Amino acid sequence: MTMKLTRRTALAFSAMMLASATMSAPALAEMLDVEKDELKLGFIKLTDMAPLAIAYEKGYFEDEGLYVTLEPQANWKVLLDRVITGELDGAHMLAGQPLAATIGFGTKAHIVTPFSMDLNGNGITVSNEVWELMKPHLEYGADGKPVHPIKADTLKKVIDKFKTEGRPFNMGMVFPVSTHNYELRYWLASGGIHPGFYSPSDVSGQISADALLSVTPPPQMPATLEAGTIDGYCVGEPWNQAAVFKGIGVPVITDYEIWKNNPEKVFGLTREFTEQYPNTTLALTKALIRAAKWLDENDYANRMEAVEILSRSEYVGADAEVIANSMTGTFEYEKGDKREVPDFNVFYRYFATYPYYSDAVWYLTQMRRWGQISEAKSDEWFDETARSVYLPDIYLEAARMLVEEGNADEDDFPWDTDGYRKPTPAADIIDGVAYDGKQPNDYLDSLTIGLKGDQVAGG
């Protein structure tokens, strides 16, 4: 289903009234002279597409003179291809997609982002059978419930059992360059489970693998698990909570527990679009920043309204109760074991929307770690690649306009950053390895499982 704004007349009338009001009103913001005002934007049916839905529903696109169509896409590959061909002007994207396309892994195209959409928001779910096999190896608290975070070494014992029985252990993730692929691999490797390598001649990602990872589109995850085709998966919401509600699986860990406040999706555009339509790019960024602010402001005061909007068929199309289970500051693991996870979905706090180079570098390190980047790269290469894809200058220009218009606060933005977050301390990452985006090769060298230096997959 698609949606299109058809209120040109109303907007034109509003603009006329605004113009007349400026005769007596002080310092009202001027609307950007956008080069392209009719836009089609794509998304996948996940709760973290929320900034797009809110910018549409709250009129933030309209405020910028943009007439937007939001259109759900069948899968991440279709979405990326349609942005490249221009059928879509921009889209909710996996953070790895602009980076992979720009360096030529998979499809070759220069995709960029001026806006990060969120932090956290994913989980890893296993089947009921696997959960029952994991339970004897878990640590339990005084309340009789498992102690979290659950480490992957408890799953290793299950995988070892499968091996002795001659059974493969299959897990789903949403796309080869998705956060979910890298987070699932990170968690598995932290428990001594090899998730497999990629190579130029074998793009399965299953070279030397203990667990076989393959692509499953997010909405199909629960049904694929229920059918027994996969033994677990890593996905965004609401598809982990859907497994709980259906009684077919158990989420064992969230990505917040794997890497506290990790970067998630981005808003992607072609480089050509940003150069041809600079004001339109600024206008889009402004609208999305406002939407992210609305989602997080006043201690989640707007989250239940956001849940209702996202539950509509034109957006995520899942039951509001399922979406609310994670979107409102809680997360349910085993059925009945609902815990407070206030930062499960972060859209604005912690400078979530700023496109940090260090976030881009982390994705690139994971591509190198698992062989998607087949050769060693210098630290300078990682930095240059990040700068060619992430566009914080556009973001800060849009942010400055919002502050001057009174639609955001000065303290909401990291004006003095060099584009890199402070190093993530070891205590905030599941394997106890600190991450410094300015030293990517040192970081790779510190990881037990994975390629480093001049190593190649299979060699």
Coordinates of C-alpha atoms in Angstrom, one line a residue:
M1 CA 0.0 0.0 0.0
T2 CA 1.3 3.5 -0.8
M3 CA 0.4 6.9 0.7
K4 CA 0.6 10.2 -1.0
L5 CA 0.1 13.7 0.3
T6 CA -2.5 15.5 -1.8
R7 CA -2.8 18.7 0.1
R8 CA -0.9 21.0 -2.2
T9 CA -3.7 23.5 -2.0
A10 CA -3.8 23.5 1.8
L11 CA 0.0 23.9 2.0
A12 CA 0.0 26.7 -0.6
F13 CA -2.7 28.5 1.5
S14 CA -0.6 28.0 4.6
A15 CA 2.4 29.4 2.9
M16 CA 0.4 32.5 1.8
M17 CA -0.9 33.0 5.4
L18 CA 2.6 32.6 6.7
A19 CA 3.9 35.2 4.3
S20 CA 1.2 37.7 5.4
A21 CA 1.9 36.9 9.0
T22 CA 5.6 37.9 8.7
M23 CA 4.4 41.5 8.2
S24 CA 3.9 41.6 12.0
A25 CA 5.5 38.5 13.4
P26 CA 9.2 38.4 14.5
A27 CA 11.9 36.1 13.0
L28 CA 9.8 33.3 11.4
A29 CA 11.8 30.6 9.7
E30 CA 12.1 30.7 5.9
M31 CA 11.2 27.5 4.1
L32 CA 14.0 26.0 2.1
D33 CA 13.7 26.4 -1.7
V34 CA 13.6 22.6 -2.4
E35 CA 14.6 21.5 -5.8
K36 CA 12.4 18.5 -5.8
D37 CA 9.2 18.5 -3.8
E38 CA 7.6 15.2 -4.8
L39 CA 9.5 12.3 -3.3
K40 CA 9.0 8.5 -2.9
L41 CA 10.8 7.0 0.1
G42 CA 11.1 3.3 0.8
F43 CA 11.1 1.2 4.0
I44 CA 11.0 -2.3 5.4
K45 CA 8.2 -3.2 7.8
L46 CA 10.2 -2.8 11.1
T47 CA 9.6 -0.6 14.0
D48 CA 12.8 1.3 13.4
M49 CA 11.3 2.8 10.3
A50 CA 9.4 5.0 12.8
P51 CA 11.1 8.3 12.0
L52 CA 9.7 8.1 8.4
A53 CA 6.2 7.3 9.6
I54 CA 6.2 10.1 12.2
A55 CA 7.6 12.7 9.9
Y56 CA 4.7 11.9 7.6
E57 CA 2.0 11.7 10.1
K58 CA 3.0 14.7 12.1
G59 CA 3.4 16.9 9.0
Y60 CA 7.1 17.5 9.3
F61 CA 7.7 16.7 5.7
E62 CA 4.9 19.2 4.8
D63 CA 6.5 21.8 7.0
E64 CA 9.6 21.6 4.7
G65 CA 7.5 21.8 1.5
L66 CA 7.8 18.1 0.7
Y67 CA 5.1 15.9 -0.8
V68 CA 6.1 12.4 0.3
T69 CA 5.0 8.9 -0.6
L70 CA 6.1 6.2 1.8
E71 CA 6.2 2.8 0.2
P72 CA 7.0 -0.6 1.9
Q73 CA 9.6 -2.8 0.0
A74 CA 9.7 -6.5 -0.4
N75 CA 13.2 -6.9 0.9
W76 CA 16.5 -5.0 1.5
K77 CA 17.9 -5.9 -2.0
V78 CA 14.9 -4.6 -3.8
L79 CA 15.0 -1.5 -1.7
L80 CA 18.6 -0.7 -2.4
D81 CA 18.2 -1.4 -6.1
R82 CA 15.3 1.0 -6.4
V83 CA 17.2 3.7 -4.7
I84 CA 20.1 3.2 -7.1
T85 CA 17.8 3.3 -10.2
G86 CA 16.0 6.4 -8.9
E87 CA 12.6 4.7 -8.5
L88 CA 13.0 5.6 -4.8
D89 CA 14.5 9.0 -3.8
G90 CA 15.7 7.6 -0.5
A91 CA 15.0 4.9 2.0
H92 CA 15.3 3.4 5.5
M93 CA 18.4 1.3 5.1
L94 CA 20.7 -1.1 6.8
A95 CA 23.7 0.8 7.9
G96 CA 25.9 -1.6 6.0
Q97 CA 24.2 -1.0 2.7
P98 CA 25.6 2.4 1.8
L99 CA 29.1 1.3 2.8
A100 CA 29.0 -2.0 1.0
A101 CA 27.6 -0.4 -2.2
T102 CA 30.2 2.3 -2.1
I103 CA 33.1 -0.1 -1.8
G104 CA 31.5 -2.4 -4.4
F105 CA 30.6 -5.4 -2.2
G106 CA 27.5 -6.7 -4.0
T107 CA 26.0 -3.8 -6.0
K108 CA 28.4 -1.0 -6.9
A109 CA 26.9 2.5 -6.3
H110 CA 27.8 5.6 -4.2
I111 CA 25.2 5.7 -1.5
V112 CA 25.5 8.2 1.4
T113 CA 23.7 9.1 4.6
P114 CA 23.2 12.4 6.4
F115 CA 21.1 10.8 9.1
S116 CA 21.3 7.8 11.4
M117 CA 17.8 6.5 12.3
D118 CA 18.3 4.8 15.7
L119 CA 20.4 2.9 18.2
N120 CA 19.8 -0.7 19.3
G121 CA 16.4 -2.4 18.5
N122 CA 17.4 -6.0 17.6
G123 CA 17.4 -9.3 19.3
I124 CA 18.5 -12.9 18.8
T125 CA 15.7 -15.6 19.1
V126 CA 16.1 -19.4 19.3
S127 CA 13.5 -22.1 18.8
N128 CA 11.8 -23.7 21.8
E129 CA 13.9 -26.9 21.2
V130 CA 17.2 -25.0 21.3
W131 CA 16.1 -23.0 24.3
E132 CA 15.2 -26.2 26.3
L133 CA 18.7 -27.5 25.4
M134 CA 20.3 -24.2 26.6
K135 CA 18.5 -24.0 29.9
P136 CA 20.6 -26.5 31.9
H137 CA 23.7 -24.5 31.1
L138 CA 22.3 -21.1 32.1
E139 CA 23.0 -19.2 35.3
Y140 CA 19.8 -18.4 37.4
G141 CA 19.0 -15.6 39.8
A142 CA 17.2 -15.8 43.2
D143 CA 13.9 -15.3 41.3
G144 CA 14.5 -18.5 39.3
K145 CA 14.9 -16.6 36.1
P146 CA 18.0 -16.7 33.8
V147 CA 20.7 -14.1 34.5
H148 CA 21.1 -11.8 31.5
P149 CA 23.0 -11.2 29.3
I150 CA 23.0 -14.8 28.2
K151 CA 26.4 -15.7 26.7
A152 CA 26.8 -17.6 23.5
D153 CA 28.9 -20.3 25.1
T154 CA 25.7 -21.8 26.4
L155 CA 24.6 -22.1 22.8
K156 CA 27.9 -23.7 21.8
K157 CA 27.0 -26.7 23.9
V158 CA 23.8 -27.1 21.9
I159 CA 25.7 -26.7 18.6
D160 CA 28.2 -29.3 19.7
K161 CA 25.3 -31.7 20.5
F162 CA 23.9 -31.1 17.0
K163 CA 27.3 -31.9 15.5
T164 CA 27.5 -35.2 17.2
E165 CA 24.1 -36.1 15.8
G166 CA 25.1 -35.0 12.3
R167 CA 22.7 -32.1 12.3
P168 CA 23.5 -28.6 10.9
F169 CA 22.7 -25.6 13.1
N170 CA 21.0 -23.0 10.9
M171 CA 20.3 -19.4 11.8
G172 CA 18.6 -16.6 9.9
M173 CA 19.7 -13.0 9.5
V174 CA 18.2 -10.4 7.2
F175 CA 21.0 -9.5 4.7
P176 CA 24.7 -10.1 4.3
V177 CA 25.6 -6.5 5.2
S178 CA 23.0 -6.1 7.9
T179 CA 23.6 -5.1 11.5
H180 CA 21.8 -8.3 12.3
N181 CA 24.4 -10.4 10.5
Y182 CA 27.3 -8.7 12.2
E183 CA 25.7 -8.7 15.7
L184 CA 24.8 -12.3 15.4
R185 CA 28.3 -13.1 14.3
Y186 CA 29.7 -11.0 17.1
W187 CA 27.7 -12.8 19.7
L188 CA 28.4 -16.3 18.4
A189 CA 32.1 -15.6 18.1
S190 CA 32.2 -14.2 21.7
G191 CA 31.1 -17.7 22.8
G192 CA 33.7 -19.6 20.6
I193 CA 31.2 -20.4 17.8
H194 CA 32.6 -19.7 14.3
P195 CA 29.9 -18.0 12.2
G196 CA 31.8 -18.5 8.9
F197 CA 33.8 -16.5 6.4
Y198 CA 33.0 -14.9 3.0
S199 CA 35.5 -15.0 0.1
P200 CA 35.5 -13.6 -3.4
S201 CA 34.7 -17.1 -4.7
D202 CA 32.3 -18.1 -2.0
V203 CA 29.8 -15.5 -0.9
S204 CA 27.7 -17.9 1.3
G205 CA 29.4 -16.7 4.4
Q206 CA 29.7 -20.3 5.6
I207 CA 33.4 -21.1 5.1
S208 CA 34.6 -22.9 8.3
A209 CA 31.3 -22.2 10.0
D210 CA 30.0 -23.9 13.2
A211 CA 26.6 -22.2 12.7
L212 CA 25.3 -21.7 9.2
L213 CA 23.9 -18.2 8.7
S214 CA 21.5 -17.4 5.8
V215 CA 19.2 -14.7 4.7
T216 CA 15.5 -14.6 5.7
P217 CA 13.4 -11.5 5.2
P218 CA 12.3 -10.0 8.6
P219 CA 8.5 -10.6 8.4
Q220 CA 9.2 -14.3 7.5
M221 CA 11.4 -15.0 10.5
P222 CA 8.8 -16.4 12.9
A223 CA 7.2 -18.7 10.2
T224 CA 10.6 -20.0 9.1
L225 CA 11.5 -20.7 12.7
E226 CA 8.2 -22.4 13.3
A227 CA 8.6 -24.6 10.2
G228 CA 12.0 -25.8 11.6
T229 CA 14.0 -24.5 8.6
I230 CA 16.1 -22.4 11.0
D231 CA 17.0 -22.9 14.6
G232 CA 17.2 -19.2 15.5
Y233 CA 17.5 -15.8 14.0
C234 CA 18.7 -12.2 14.6
V235 CA 16.1 -9.6 13.6
G236 CA 14.6 -6.2 14.5
E237 CA 11.3 -5.7 16.1
P238 CA 8.5 -6.7 16.2
W239 CA 9.7 -10.1 14.9
N240 CA 11.4 -11.3 18.1
Q241 CA 8.4 -10.4 20.2
A242 CA 6.2 -12.1 17.6
A243 CA 7.9 -15.4 18.4
V244 CA 7.1 -14.9 22.1
F245 CA 3.4 -14.1 21.4
K246 CA 3.2 -17.1 19.0
G247 CA 4.9 -19.4 21.6
I248 CA 7.4 -20.7 19.0
G249 CA 10.7 -19.3 20.2
V250 CA 12.6 -17.4 22.9
P251 CA 14.6 -14.2 22.5
V252 CA 17.9 -14.8 24.4
I253 CA 19.7 -11.5 24.1
T254 CA 19.1 -8.0 22.7
D255 CA 21.7 -6.1 20.8
Y256 CA 21.8 -3.5 23.6
E257 CA 23.4 -6.3 25.7
I258 CA 25.8 -7.2 22.8
W259 CA 27.0 -3.6 22.4
K260 CA 25.4 -0.9 24.5
N261 CA 23.9 1.8 22.3
N262 CA 25.1 0.3 19.0
P263 CA 24.2 2.1 15.7
E264 CA 21.3 0.6 13.7
K265 CA 19.6 1.9 10.5
V266 CA 20.4 4.9 8.4
F267 CA 18.5 7.0 5.9
G268 CA 20.2 6.4 2.5
L269 CA 20.3 8.4 -0.7
T270 CA 22.5 8.3 -3.8
R271 CA 25.4 10.8 -3.8
E272 CA 24.0 12.1 -7.0
F273 CA 20.7 13.0 -5.3
T274 CA 22.4 15.0 -2.5
E275 CA 24.5 16.9 -5.1
Q276 CA 21.6 17.6 -7.4
Y277 CA 19.1 18.4 -4.7
P278 CA 21.0 19.9 -1.8
N279 CA 18.1 21.8 -0.3
T280 CA 15.8 18.8 -0.6
T281 CA 18.4 16.7 1.2
L282 CA 18.5 19.3 4.0
A283 CA 14.7 19.5 4.2
L284 CA 14.5 15.7 4.5
T285 CA 17.1 15.7 7.2
K286 CA 15.3 18.4 9.1
A287 CA 12.0 16.5 9.0
L288 CA 13.6 13.3 10.2
I289 CA 15.4 14.9 13.1
R290 CA 12.2 16.4 14.3
A291 CA 10.5 13.0 14.0
A292 CA 13.3 11.3 16.0
K293 CA 13.0 14.1 18.7
W294 CA 9.2 13.5 18.9
L295 CA 9.8 9.8 19.4
D296 CA 12.1 10.2 22.4
E297 CA 10.9 13.4 24.1
N298 CA 9.3 13.7 27.5
D299 CA 10.4 10.2 28.7
Y300 CA 8.6 8.3 25.9
A301 CA 5.4 10.2 26.3
N302 CA 4.6 9.7 22.6
R303 CA 5.6 6.1 22.3
M304 CA 2.1 4.6 22.7
E305 CA 0.9 6.9 19.9
A306 CA 3.8 5.8 17.8
V307 CA 2.9 2.2 18.5
E308 CA -0.6 2.8 17.2
I309 CA 0.7 4.5 14.1
L310 CA 3.2 1.7 13.4
S311 CA 0.7 -1.1 13.9
R312 CA -1.3 0.2 10.8
S313 CA -1.1 -2.0 7.7
E314 CA 0.6 0.7 5.7
Y315 CA 3.6 0.7 8.1
V316 CA 4.6 -2.4 10.1
G317 CA 1.2 -4.0 10.2
A318 CA 1.8 -6.0 13.4
D319 CA -0.5 -6.1 16.5
A320 CA 0.0 -3.0 18.6
E321 CA 0.5 -5.2 21.7
V322 CA 3.4 -6.9 20.0
I323 CA 5.0 -3.7 19.0
A324 CA 4.5 -2.1 22.4
N325 CA 6.3 -5.0 24.1
S326 CA 9.6 -3.5 23.0
M327 CA 8.8 0.0 21.9
T328 CA 7.7 1.3 25.3
G329 CA 10.8 0.5 27.3
T330 CA 10.3 -3.2 28.1
F331 CA 11.4 -6.5 26.4
E332 CA 9.9 -9.9 26.9
Y333 CA 12.4 -12.9 26.8
E334 CA 10.8 -16.2 27.8
K335 CA 7.1 -15.9 27.9
G336 CA 6.2 -14.1 31.1
D337 CA 9.8 -12.9 31.7
K338 CA 9.3 -9.2 30.8
R339 CA 12.1 -6.9 31.9
E340 CA 12.8 -3.2 31.8
V341 CA 15.0 -2.3 28.8
P342 CA 14.4 1.5 28.6
D343 CA 17.0 1.9 25.8
F344 CA 15.9 -0.9 23.6
N345 CA 14.8 1.6 21.0
V346 CA 16.6 4.9 21.0
F347 CA 15.8 7.4 18.2
Y348 CA 17.2 10.8 19.5
R349 CA 18.9 10.5 22.9
Y350 CA 22.7 10.0 23.0
F351 CA 23.1 11.9 19.7
A352 CA 21.5 8.9 18.0
T353 CA 20.7 10.7 14.8
Y354 CA 24.2 12.1 14.2
P355 CA 26.1 10.0 11.5
Y356 CA 29.3 9.2 13.3
Y357 CA 32.3 8.1 11.2
S358 CA 33.2 5.7 14.0
D359 CA 29.8 3.9 13.4
A360 CA 30.7 3.5 9.7
V361 CA 34.2 2.2 10.6
W362 CA 32.7 -0.5 12.9
Y363 CA 30.7 -1.8 10.0
L364 CA 33.7 -1.8 7.8
T365 CA 35.7 -3.7 10.4
Q366 CA 33.1 -6.4 10.5
M367 CA 33.1 -6.7 6.7
R368 CA 36.9 -7.2 6.9
R369 CA 36.7 -9.5 9.9
W370 CA 34.4 -11.9 8.0
G371 CA 35.9 -11.6 4.6
Q372 CA 33.5 -9.4 2.8
I373 CA 36.5 -7.1 2.4
S374 CA 38.9 -9.7 1.2
E375 CA 42.2 -7.8 1.7
A376 CA 43.9 -5.9 4.5
K377 CA 43.1 -2.1 4.5
S378 CA 45.0 0.7 6.3
D379 CA 43.5 2.7 9.1
E380 CA 43.4 5.6 6.7
W381 CA 41.3 3.7 4.2
F382 CA 38.7 3.0 6.9
D383 CA 38.5 6.7 7.7
E384 CA 38.4 7.9 4.1
T385 CA 35.6 5.4 3.3
A386 CA 33.6 6.4 6.3
R387 CA 33.9 10.1 5.3
S388 CA 32.8 9.3 1.7
V389 CA 29.5 7.8 3.0
Y390 CA 28.6 9.5 6.2
L391 CA 27.7 13.2 5.9
P392 CA 27.7 14.9 9.3
D393 CA 28.1 18.4 7.7
I394 CA 24.7 18.2 6.1
Y395 CA 23.2 16.9 9.4
L396 CA 24.7 19.7 11.4
E397 CA 23.5 22.3 8.9
A398 CA 20.0 20.9 9.2
A399 CA 20.3 20.8 13.0
R400 CA 21.4 24.5 13.1
M401 CA 18.3 25.5 11.1
L402 CA 16.1 23.6 13.5
V403 CA 17.7 25.3 16.5
E404 CA 17.2 28.7 14.9
E405 CA 13.6 27.9 14.2
G406 CA 12.9 26.8 17.8
N407 CA 12.3 23.2 16.8
A408 CA 15.3 21.7 18.6
D409 CA 17.6 22.7 21.4
E410 CA 21.3 23.7 21.1
D411 CA 22.3 20.9 23.5
D412 CA 20.6 18.2 21.3
F413 CA 23.6 18.1 18.9
P414 CA 27.4 17.3 19.1
W415 CA 28.6 20.6 17.5
D416 CA 32.2 20.1 18.5
T417 CA 32.8 16.5 17.6
D418 CA 35.4 15.4 15.1
G419 CA 32.9 12.8 13.8
Y420 CA 34.2 10.0 16.1
R421 CA 32.5 8.8 19.2
K422 CA 34.7 8.3 22.3
P423 CA 36.0 4.7 22.4
T424 CA 33.4 2.2 23.6
P425 CA 34.7 0.7 26.9
A426 CA 35.2 -3.1 27.1
A427 CA 32.4 -3.3 29.8
D428 CA 29.8 -2.2 27.2
I429 CA 30.5 -5.0 24.7
I430 CA 29.7 -8.7 25.2
D431 CA 33.2 -10.0 24.5
G432 CA 34.9 -7.5 26.7
V433 CA 36.9 -6.0 23.8
A434 CA 36.9 -2.2 23.7
Y435 CA 36.3 -0.4 20.3
D436 CA 38.1 2.7 19.1
G437 CA 37.0 3.8 15.6
K438 CA 40.3 5.6 15.1
Q439 CA 42.3 2.3 15.4
P440 CA 40.4 -0.2 13.3
N441 CA 43.3 -2.6 12.7
D442 CA 44.3 -2.7 16.4
Y443 CA 40.6 -3.5 17.1
L444 CA 40.6 -6.3 14.5
D445 CA 43.8 -7.8 15.9
S446 CA 42.2 -7.9 19.4
L447 CA 39.3 -10.2 18.3
T448 CA 39.9 -13.9 18.8
I449 CA 37.9 -15.2 15.8
G450 CA 38.1 -13.5 12.5
L451 CA 40.5 -12.3 9.8
K452 CA 43.2 -9.8 10.7
G453 CA 46.4 -8.4 9.1
D454 CA 46.9 -10.0 5.7
Q455 CA 44.8 -13.1 6.4
V456 CA 42.3 -14.3 3.8
A457 CA 39.4 -16.7 4.1
G458 CA 40.4 -20.3 3.6
G459 CA 44.1 -19.4 3.4

